[in-house]
Amino acid sequence: MIDTHTHLDTRGLEDLELMALTLEKVVTLAHDPFEMKTLDVWEVHLNKVLSEIKRGGKVGLDVYVCLGIHPRAIPPSVDEAIKLLEKYIKLDKVVAIGEIGLEKGDKKEEEAFIKQVEFANKVGYPIVVHTPRRNKEEITKKILELLQTFNLKVDVVIDHCNKEIINSVLDQGYYAGLTVQPGKLTADEALNLIKDNLDFSDKIMLNSDTSSNYSDVLAVPKTVLKMKLEGIDKEVIEKIAKKNAESFFKF
Amino acid sequence: MIDTHTHLDTRGLEDLELMALTLEKVVTLAHDPFEMKTLDVWEVHLNKVLSEIKRGGKVGLDVYVCLGIHPRAIPPSVDEAIKLLEKYIKLDKVVAIGEIGLEKGDKKEEEAFIKQVEFANKVGYPIVVHTPRRNKEEITKKILELLQTFNLKVDVVIDHCNKEIINSVLDQGYYAGLTVQPGKLTADEALNLIKDNLDFSDKIMLNSDTSSNYSDVLAVPKTVLKMKLEGIDKEVIEKIAKKNAESFFKF
């Protein structure tokens, strides 16, 4: 099983150990722990996220990393940040650009998002896209419209999907990330979304979005258990809990 | 009960909630989450530590803050950092300078430590002093020697005490912090140190040092339970688990 979206740097070692007991791989992403006042602050954050590879290793957790500019944590110069990103993505176990996306959807966020999609497309890295809690439908529509303007050669996952947005995401050929976390989806809601979209079982991935907020580090295995109890086909479970992530992140 | 030394910014909200169920107050301190490459990076860290007051508030946890330069996270200019500290310590719920101290005990660390003790003494804030795991006895000796050179008008707690250093700490009139955490003290070891030093029950405080490493957010209540089961005098327990912290931090 693979947890495709976490922020391990917000958590104690016990949580990483619990994940190591149940998960083959975990992906941890850049996010918004503080104001990215300068480029140095943002770079320090990238290094913090990268250091989770080593910390995970201590307890047997196989950690992979996505780096990028979160819409709630944009450093002063996006261009300079992307130049730095160009160096950092070459590091071992960095597998994608993320999480990027829109939160409020203003011009500044749009600029950072567009430039990063452009960059990811150029360097051939998959993209993990954040969608917000507020105005999710409206902001996701904007995200999908922006993505349409690119001739994308890389895979994209639209994360934190719910019933309002999952259809448009899957219909347009993107991966859909299901986040099982208090305030996002319950395991039962994720199960229902999976059952409603079995035709798209090649394009659904699971995650806990473990962060400093209430989270369930066992969200992925718990959702897998729900799928088993519901009698969902073994191969479908295998894809949603593991194979799709392997295809997407290429690890 | 009061947990006098934590790093809440390394932990999920569930841990803060668990603390709120068992503790009246928690003190969270500046530490070493990343390299303090620039003064801005350090300031971002101070703000992150301060933001735990609000996050704690969400789950009913009464959080107080200590700010300072950790010996493993010294920004480029200590003087500029202390100038910033002068502004930050005036903020609501900032109760002490810390954690400061020595790790390896080199000149750079000594300089940062001395300047901060000087500063704390000038502004009248108590000081929380870190002692390292390695060469604890030798480095603590150095810390105590440095402290002797000051005409101290403020209280000092020497934290992470073990059986090697607690006597010299208490004999010289400082508070002794007992950290119940894997790799530091077990609750039983803390209990024994308390029993061996009952004459100093006015000067002993408890903490969990909850951090990104293995920690027990319930370390203080668990140690209090051990004290109760051991039949330690109720007033002594009250002092060690609460009153001493109230005297020291003045909250």
Coordinates of C-alpha atoms in Angstrom, one line a residue:
Chain A
M1 CA 0.0 0.0 0.0
I2 CA 1.1 3.5 -0.8
D3 CA 0.1 6.8 0.9
T4 CA 0.4 9.2 -2.0
H5 CA 0.1 12.6 -0.2
T6 CA 1.5 13.4 3.3
H7 CA 3.5 16.1 5.1
L8 CA 5.7 14.0 7.4
D9 CA 7.6 17.0 8.7
T10 CA 4.6 17.9 10.8
R11 CA 4.6 14.6 12.7
G12 CA 6.4 12.7 15.5
L13 CA 8.4 9.6 14.7
E14 CA 5.8 7.3 16.2
D15 CA 3.5 8.2 13.3
L16 CA 6.2 7.4 10.8
E17 CA 6.7 4.1 12.5
L18 CA 3.0 3.3 12.4
M19 CA 3.1 4.0 8.7
A20 CA 6.1 1.8 8.2
L21 CA 4.1 -1.1 9.7
T22 CA 1.4 -0.8 7.1
L23 CA 2.7 1.0 4.0
E24 CA 5.3 0.1 1.4
K25 CA 5.9 3.7 0.4
V26 CA 4.9 7.1 1.5
V27 CA 5.0 10.3 -0.5
T28 CA 5.7 13.6 1.4
L29 CA 5.1 16.9 -0.3
A30 CA 6.2 20.5 0.0
H31 CA 3.5 22.6 1.7
D32 CA 2.8 25.7 3.8
P33 CA 4.3 25.4 7.3
F34 CA 5.1 29.1 7.5
E35 CA 5.3 32.3 5.5
M36 CA 7.9 32.0 2.7
K37 CA 9.3 35.4 3.5
T38 CA 12.4 34.9 1.4
L39 CA 13.8 32.4 -1.1
D40 CA 16.1 31.1 1.7
V41 CA 13.1 30.3 3.9
W42 CA 11.5 28.3 1.0
E43 CA 14.8 26.5 0.4
V44 CA 15.0 25.6 4.1
H45 CA 11.5 24.1 3.7
L46 CA 12.6 22.0 0.7
N47 CA 15.5 20.7 2.7
K48 CA 13.2 19.9 5.7
V49 CA 10.9 18.0 3.4
L50 CA 13.9 16.1 1.9
S51 CA 15.2 15.3 5.4
E52 CA 12.1 13.1 5.9
I53 CA 13.7 10.5 3.6
K54 CA 16.4 9.9 6.2
R55 CA 14.0 10.2 9.2
G56 CA 11.7 7.7 7.6
G57 CA 14.6 5.4 7.0
K58 CA 15.3 5.3 10.7
V59 CA 12.0 3.5 11.3
G60 CA 11.9 1.5 8.1
L61 CA 9.6 3.9 6.1
D62 CA 10.4 4.2 2.4
V63 CA 9.8 7.9 1.8
Y64 CA 9.5 9.7 -1.6
V65 CA 9.4 13.5 -2.1
C66 CA 7.5 16.0 -4.2
L67 CA 8.8 19.6 -4.3
G68 CA 7.1 22.8 -5.4
I69 CA 5.4 26.0 -4.4
H70 CA 2.2 25.6 -2.4
P71 CA -0.4 28.2 -3.3
R72 CA -0.5 29.3 0.4
A73 CA 3.3 29.6 0.6
I74 CA 4.6 31.5 -2.4
P75 CA 8.1 32.9 -2.1
P76 CA 8.9 36.5 -3.3
S77 CA 10.2 35.4 -6.7
V78 CA 8.6 32.4 -8.4
D79 CA 11.2 32.5 -11.2
E80 CA 14.1 32.2 -8.8
A81 CA 12.3 29.5 -6.9
I82 CA 11.8 27.5 -10.1
K83 CA 15.5 27.9 -10.8
L84 CA 16.2 26.3 -7.5
L85 CA 13.7 23.6 -8.1
E86 CA 15.6 22.6 -11.2
K87 CA 18.5 21.6 -9.0
Y88 CA 16.5 20.0 -6.3
I89 CA 14.3 17.7 -8.4
K90 CA 17.5 15.9 -9.5
L91 CA 18.0 14.6 -6.0
D92 CA 17.4 11.0 -5.2
K93 CA 13.8 10.0 -4.4
V94 CA 12.3 13.3 -5.7
V95 CA 9.5 12.0 -7.9
A96 CA 7.1 14.9 -8.7
I97 CA 6.3 18.6 -8.6
G98 CA 3.9 19.3 -5.8
E99 CA 1.8 20.2 -4.1
I100 CA 1.0 23.1 -6.4
G101 CA -2.4 24.5 -7.3
L102 CA -4.8 27.2 -6.4
E103 CA -6.3 28.2 -3.0
K104 CA -8.1 31.5 -3.5
G105 CA -7.3 31.6 -7.2
D106 CA -5.9 35.1 -7.4
K107 CA -3.4 36.3 -10.0
K108 CA -0.3 35.6 -7.8
E109 CA -1.4 32.0 -7.2
E110 CA -2.2 31.6 -10.9
E111 CA 1.2 32.8 -11.9
A112 CA 3.0 30.4 -9.6
F113 CA 0.8 27.5 -10.7
I114 CA 1.2 28.2 -14.5
K115 CA 4.9 28.6 -14.2
Q116 CA 5.3 25.3 -12.3
V117 CA 3.1 23.4 -14.7
E118 CA 5.2 24.7 -17.6
F119 CA 8.3 23.7 -15.7
A120 CA 7.1 20.2 -14.8
N121 CA 6.0 19.7 -18.4
K122 CA 9.4 20.8 -19.7
V123 CA 11.4 18.6 -17.3
G124 CA 9.0 15.7 -17.5
Y125 CA 7.9 15.4 -13.9
P126 CA 4.4 14.4 -12.9
I127 CA 2.3 17.1 -11.0
V128 CA 0.4 16.9 -7.8
V129 CA -2.3 19.5 -7.7
H130 CA -3.9 20.8 -4.5
T131 CA -7.6 21.8 -4.5
P132 CA -8.9 23.9 -1.6
R133 CA -11.7 23.3 0.9
R134 CA -13.4 26.6 0.1
N135 CA -15.1 27.0 -3.3
K136 CA -13.7 23.7 -4.3
E137 CA -15.9 23.3 -7.3
E138 CA -15.2 26.8 -8.7
I139 CA -11.5 26.7 -8.0
T140 CA -11.1 23.3 -9.5
K141 CA -12.9 24.4 -12.6
K142 CA -10.3 27.2 -12.9
I143 CA -7.5 24.7 -12.4
L144 CA -8.8 22.4 -15.1
E145 CA -9.2 25.3 -17.5
L146 CA -5.6 26.4 -16.9
L147 CA -4.4 22.8 -17.4
Q148 CA -6.3 22.7 -20.7
T149 CA -4.1 25.5 -22.1
F150 CA -1.1 23.3 -21.9
N151 CA 0.0 20.6 -24.3
L152 CA 0.7 18.3 -21.3
K153 CA 3.1 15.4 -21.7
V154 CA 3.2 14.6 -18.0
D155 CA 0.6 13.0 -15.7
V156 CA -1.4 15.1 -13.3
V157 CA -3.2 14.1 -10.1
I158 CA -6.0 16.5 -8.9
D159 CA -5.9 15.9 -5.2
H160 CA -8.5 16.1 -2.4
C161 CA -11.3 15.2 -4.8
N162 CA -14.8 15.0 -3.5
K163 CA -18.1 14.1 -5.1
E164 CA -18.5 17.6 -6.6
I165 CA -15.3 17.5 -8.6
I166 CA -14.3 13.9 -9.2
N167 CA -16.3 13.4 -12.4
S168 CA -14.8 16.4 -14.2
V169 CA -11.3 15.4 -13.1
L170 CA -11.6 11.8 -14.3
D171 CA -13.5 12.8 -17.5
Q172 CA -10.6 15.0 -18.5
G173 CA -8.1 12.2 -18.1
Y174 CA -6.4 13.2 -14.9
Y175 CA -5.7 11.1 -11.9
A176 CA -8.1 11.7 -8.9
G177 CA -6.6 11.7 -5.4
L178 CA -8.9 10.7 -2.6
T179 CA -7.9 12.2 0.8
V180 CA -9.2 10.3 3.8
Q181 CA -8.8 12.8 6.6
P182 CA -11.1 14.6 9.1
G183 CA -12.6 17.5 7.3
K184 CA -12.1 15.9 3.9
L185 CA -13.4 12.4 3.2
T186 CA -14.3 9.6 5.6
A187 CA -13.2 6.2 4.6
D188 CA -16.9 5.4 3.7
E189 CA -17.1 8.5 1.5
A190 CA -13.9 7.4 -0.3
L191 CA -15.3 3.9 -0.7
N192 CA -18.5 5.3 -2.3
L193 CA -16.5 7.5 -4.7
I194 CA -14.5 4.4 -5.7
K195 CA -17.7 2.3 -6.2
D196 CA -19.2 5.1 -8.3
N197 CA -16.1 5.3 -10.5
L198 CA -15.0 1.7 -11.0
D199 CA -14.6 2.4 -14.7
F200 CA -11.8 4.8 -13.7
S201 CA -10.0 2.4 -11.3
D202 CA -6.8 3.0 -13.2
K203 CA -6.9 6.7 -12.3
I204 CA -7.7 6.8 -8.5
M205 CA -5.2 7.0 -5.8
L206 CA -5.5 7.2 -2.0
N207 CA -3.8 9.4 0.7
S208 CA -4.1 10.6 4.3
D209 CA -2.8 14.1 3.8
T210 CA -1.2 13.6 7.2
S211 CA -0.4 17.1 8.5
S212 CA -0.3 19.2 11.6
N213 CA -4.2 19.1 11.5
Y214 CA -6.2 16.1 12.7
S215 CA -5.1 13.3 10.5
D216 CA -5.2 9.5 10.4
V217 CA -1.8 8.1 9.5
L218 CA -3.6 4.7 8.9
A219 CA -6.2 6.2 6.5
V220 CA -4.9 4.3 3.5
P221 CA -4.9 0.8 5.1
K222 CA -8.3 1.5 6.7
T223 CA -9.8 2.5 3.4
V224 CA -8.3 -0.7 1.8
L225 CA -9.9 -2.7 4.6
K226 CA -13.2 -1.1 3.8
M227 CA -12.8 -2.0 0.1
K228 CA -12.0 -5.6 1.0
L229 CA -15.0 -5.9 3.3
E230 CA -17.2 -4.4 0.5
G231 CA -16.0 -7.2 -1.8
I232 CA -14.3 -4.9 -4.3
D233 CA -12.3 -6.8 -6.8
K234 CA -8.8 -7.6 -5.6
E235 CA -7.2 -6.2 -8.8
V236 CA -9.1 -3.0 -8.4
I237 CA -7.9 -2.6 -4.8
E238 CA -4.3 -3.4 -5.9
K239 CA -4.5 -0.6 -8.5
I240 CA -6.1 2.0 -6.3
A241 CA -3.9 1.3 -3.3
K242 CA -0.6 0.7 -5.1
K243 CA -0.2 0.2 -8.9
N244 CA -1.6 3.5 -9.9
A245 CA 0.8 5.3 -7.6
E246 CA 3.7 3.3 -9.1
S247 CA 2.6 4.3 -12.6
F248 CA 2.2 7.9 -11.7
F249 CA 5.3 8.5 -9.6
K250 CA 7.4 5.9 -11.5
F251 CA 9.0 4.3 -8.4
Chain B
M1 CA -0.2 19.6 35.8
I2 CA 2.3 21.5 33.6
D3 CA 4.6 20.2 30.8
T4 CA 7.5 22.7 31.0
H5 CA 9.4 21.8 27.9
T6 CA 7.9 20.7 24.5
H7 CA 8.2 21.5 20.8
L8 CA 4.6 21.5 19.8
D9 CA 5.3 22.6 16.2
T10 CA 6.6 19.1 15.5
R11 CA 3.4 17.4 16.3
G12 CA -0.1 16.7 15.0
L13 CA -3.2 18.2 16.5
E14 CA -4.2 14.9 18.2
D15 CA -1.2 15.2 20.4
L16 CA -2.1 18.7 21.5
E17 CA -5.6 17.5 22.2
L18 CA -4.3 14.6 24.3
M19 CA -2.2 17.1 26.3
A20 CA -5.3 19.4 26.7
L21 CA -7.1 16.4 28.4
T22 CA -4.4 16.0 31.0
L23 CA -2.4 19.3 31.4
E24 CA -3.3 22.8 32.6
K25 CA -0.5 24.5 30.7
V26 CA 2.2 23.5 28.3
V27 CA 5.4 25.4 27.5
T28 CA 6.7 25.2 23.9
L29 CA 10.2 26.3 23.1
A30 CA 12.3 27.5 20.2
H31 CA 14.6 24.7 18.9
D32 CA 16.4 23.4 15.9
P33 CA 14.0 22.2 13.2
F34 CA 16.3 23.3 10.4
E35 CA 19.5 25.2 9.6
M36 CA 19.1 28.9 10.6
K37 CA 20.7 29.9 7.3
T38 CA 19.7 33.6 7.7
L39 CA 18.1 35.8 10.3
D40 CA 14.8 35.6 8.4
V41 CA 14.8 31.8 8.7
W42 CA 15.2 32.1 12.4
E43 CA 12.5 34.7 12.7
V44 CA 10.1 32.4 10.7
H45 CA 10.9 29.8 13.3
L46 CA 10.0 32.1 16.1
N47 CA 6.7 32.9 14.5
K48 CA 6.1 29.2 14.0
V49 CA 6.7 28.5 17.7
L50 CA 4.4 31.4 18.6
S51 CA 1.7 30.1 16.3
E52 CA 1.3 27.1 18.6
I53 CA -0.5 29.4 21.1
K54 CA -3.3 29.7 18.6
R55 CA -3.2 26.0 17.4
G56 CA -3.3 24.9 21.1
G57 CA -6.2 27.2 21.7
K58 CA -8.2 25.3 19.0
V59 CA -8.2 22.2 21.1
G60 CA -8.3 23.8 24.5
L61 CA -4.6 23.6 25.3
D62 CA -3.1 26.6 27.2
V63 CA 0.3 27.2 25.5
Y64 CA 3.1 29.4 26.7
V65 CA 6.3 30.1 24.7
C66 CA 10.0 30.4 25.3
L67 CA 12.1 32.1 22.5
G68 CA 15.8 31.9 22.0
I69 CA 18.7 30.6 20.0
H70 CA 19.2 26.8 20.3
P71 CA 22.9 25.7 20.3
R72 CA 22.2 23.5 17.2
A73 CA 20.5 26.3 15.3
I74 CA 22.5 29.5 15.6
P75 CA 21.7 32.2 12.9
P76 CA 24.5 34.1 11.2
S77 CA 24.5 37.1 13.6
V78 CA 23.7 36.5 17.2
D79 CA 23.6 40.2 18.0
E80 CA 20.9 40.8 15.3
A81 CA 19.0 37.8 16.6
I82 CA 19.0 39.2 20.1
K83 CA 17.8 42.6 18.8
L84 CA 14.8 40.7 17.3
L85 CA 14.3 38.7 20.5
E86 CA 13.9 42.0 22.3
K87 CA 10.8 42.7 20.3
Y88 CA 9.4 39.2 20.4
I89 CA 9.7 38.6 24.1
K90 CA 7.2 41.4 24.7
L91 CA 4.5 39.4 23.0
D92 CA 1.7 37.8 25.0
K93 CA 2.4 34.5 26.6
V94 CA 6.2 34.6 26.0
V95 CA 7.5 33.6 29.4
A96 CA 11.2 32.9 29.1
I97 CA 14.4 32.7 27.0
G98 CA 15.0 29.2 25.7
E99 CA 16.0 26.7 25.0
I100 CA 19.5 28.0 24.9
G101 CA 22.7 26.2 26.1
L102 CA 25.6 24.2 24.8
E103 CA 25.6 21.1 22.5
K104 CA 29.3 20.5 21.6
G105 CA 30.5 23.5 23.6
D106 CA 32.5 25.3 20.9
K107 CA 33.2 29.0 20.8
K108 CA 30.3 29.8 18.6
E109 CA 27.9 28.1 20.9
E110 CA 29.5 29.7 24.0
E111 CA 29.1 33.1 22.4
A112 CA 25.4 32.6 21.6
F113 CA 24.8 31.2 25.1
I114 CA 26.7 34.0 27.0
K115 CA 25.0 36.8 25.0
Q116 CA 21.6 35.3 25.6
V117 CA 22.2 34.8 29.4
E118 CA 23.3 38.4 29.5
F119 CA 20.3 39.5 27.6
A120 CA 17.8 37.5 29.8
N121 CA 19.4 38.9 32.9
K122 CA 19.1 42.4 31.6
V123 CA 15.4 42.1 30.6
G124 CA 14.5 39.9 33.6
Y125 CA 13.3 36.8 31.9
P126 CA 14.0 33.3 33.3
I127 CA 16.2 31.0 31.2
V128 CA 15.7 27.5 30.0
V129 CA 19.0 25.7 29.5
H130 CA 19.5 22.7 27.2
T131 CA 22.0 20.0 28.1
P132 CA 23.2 17.6 25.4
R133 CA 23.0 13.8 25.3
R134 CA 26.7 13.4 24.5
N135 CA 29.3 14.4 27.2
K136 CA 26.4 15.6 29.3
E137 CA 28.5 15.8 32.5
E138 CA 31.4 17.7 30.9
I139 CA 29.2 20.1 28.9
T140 CA 27.0 20.8 31.9
K141 CA 30.0 21.6 34.0
K142 CA 31.0 24.1 31.4
I143 CA 27.4 25.6 31.4
L144 CA 27.5 25.9 35.2
E145 CA 30.9 27.6 35.1
L146 CA 29.7 30.1 32.5
L147 CA 26.6 30.8 34.6
Q148 CA 28.8 31.4 37.6
T149 CA 30.4 34.4 35.9
F150 CA 27.1 36.3 35.9
N151 CA 25.5 38.1 38.7
L152 CA 22.2 36.4 37.9
K153 CA 19.0 38.1 38.9
V154 CA 16.8 35.6 37.0
D155 CA 15.9 32.0 37.6
V156 CA 17.5 29.3 35.5
V157 CA 16.4 25.7 34.8
I158 CA 19.0 23.3 33.7
D159 CA 17.0 20.8 31.6
H160 CA 17.3 17.1 30.7
C161 CA 19.0 16.4 34.0
N162 CA 20.1 12.9 34.8
K163 CA 21.7 11.3 37.8
E164 CA 25.2 12.5 36.7
I165 CA 24.3 16.2 36.7
I166 CA 21.3 16.7 39.0
N167 CA 23.3 17.2 42.2
S168 CA 25.6 19.9 40.9
V169 CA 22.6 21.7 39.3
L170 CA 20.5 21.7 42.5
D171 CA 23.5 22.4 44.8
Q172 CA 24.2 25.5 42.8
G173 CA 20.7 26.8 43.3
Y174 CA 19.2 26.2 39.8
Y175 CA 16.0 24.5 38.9
A176 CA 16.4 21.0 37.6
G177 CA 14.3 19.8 34.7
L178 CA 13.5 16.1 34.4
T179 CA 12.7 15.0 30.8
V180 CA 10.7 11.8 30.6
Q181 CA 11.2 10.7 27.0
P182 CA 12.6 7.7 25.2
G183 CA 16.4 8.1 25.2
K184 CA 16.4 10.5 28.2
L185 CA 14.6 9.3 31.4
T186 CA 12.0 6.7 32.0
A187 CA 9.2 7.6 34.4
D188 CA 10.8 5.3 36.9
E189 CA 14.2 7.0 36.6
A190 CA 12.6 10.4 37.1
L191 CA 10.8 9.0 40.1
N192 CA 14.0 7.8 41.6
L193 CA 15.7 11.2 41.0
I194 CA 12.8 12.9 42.7
K195 CA 13.0 10.5 45.7
D196 CA 16.7 11.0 46.0
N197 CA 16.3 14.8 46.0
L198 CA 13.2 15.4 48.1
D199 CA 15.0 18.2 49.9
F200 CA 15.0 20.1 46.6
S201 CA 11.3 19.5 45.8
D202 CA 11.0 23.3 45.4
K203 CA 13.4 23.2 42.4
I204 CA 12.4 20.2 40.3
M205 CA 10.1 20.4 37.2
L206 CA 8.8 17.8 34.8
N207 CA 8.6 17.7 31.0
S208 CA 8.1 15.5 28.0
D209 CA 10.4 17.3 25.5
T210 CA 7.8 16.3 22.9
S211 CA 9.5 16.6 19.6
S212 CA 9.8 15.0 16.1
N213 CA 11.7 12.1 17.8
Y214 CA 9.9 9.4 19.8
S215 CA 8.1 11.2 22.6
D216 CA 5.3 10.6 25.1
V217 CA 2.9 13.5 25.2
L218 CA 1.5 12.0 28.4
A219 CA 5.0 11.8 30.1
V220 CA 4.1 14.3 32.8
P221 CA 0.8 12.8 33.9
K222 CA 2.3 9.3 33.8
T223 CA 5.2 10.5 36.1
V224 CA 2.7 12.1 38.4
L225 CA 0.8 8.8 38.6
K226 CA 4.0 7.0 39.5
M227 CA 4.6 9.5 42.3
K228 CA 1.1 9.0 43.6
L229 CA 1.5 5.2 43.6
E230 CA 4.8 5.6 45.3
G231 CA 3.1 7.5 48.1
I232 CA 5.0 10.7 47.6
D233 CA 3.6 13.6 49.7
K234 CA 0.7 15.3 47.9
E235 CA 2.3 18.8 48.4
V236 CA 5.6 17.6 46.9
I237 CA 3.8 16.3 43.9
E238 CA 1.9 19.5 43.5
K239 CA 5.1 21.5 43.6
I240 CA 7.0 19.3 41.1
A241 CA 4.1 18.9 38.7
K242 CA 2.8 22.5 38.9
K243 CA 3.7 25.1 41.5
N244 CA 7.4 25.2 40.7
A245 CA 6.6 25.9 37.0
E246 CA 4.2 28.6 38.1
S247 CA 7.0 30.2 40.2
F248 CA 9.6 29.9 37.5
F249 CA 7.6 31.0 34.5
K250 CA 5.4 33.4 36.5
F251 CA 2.2 32.4 34.8

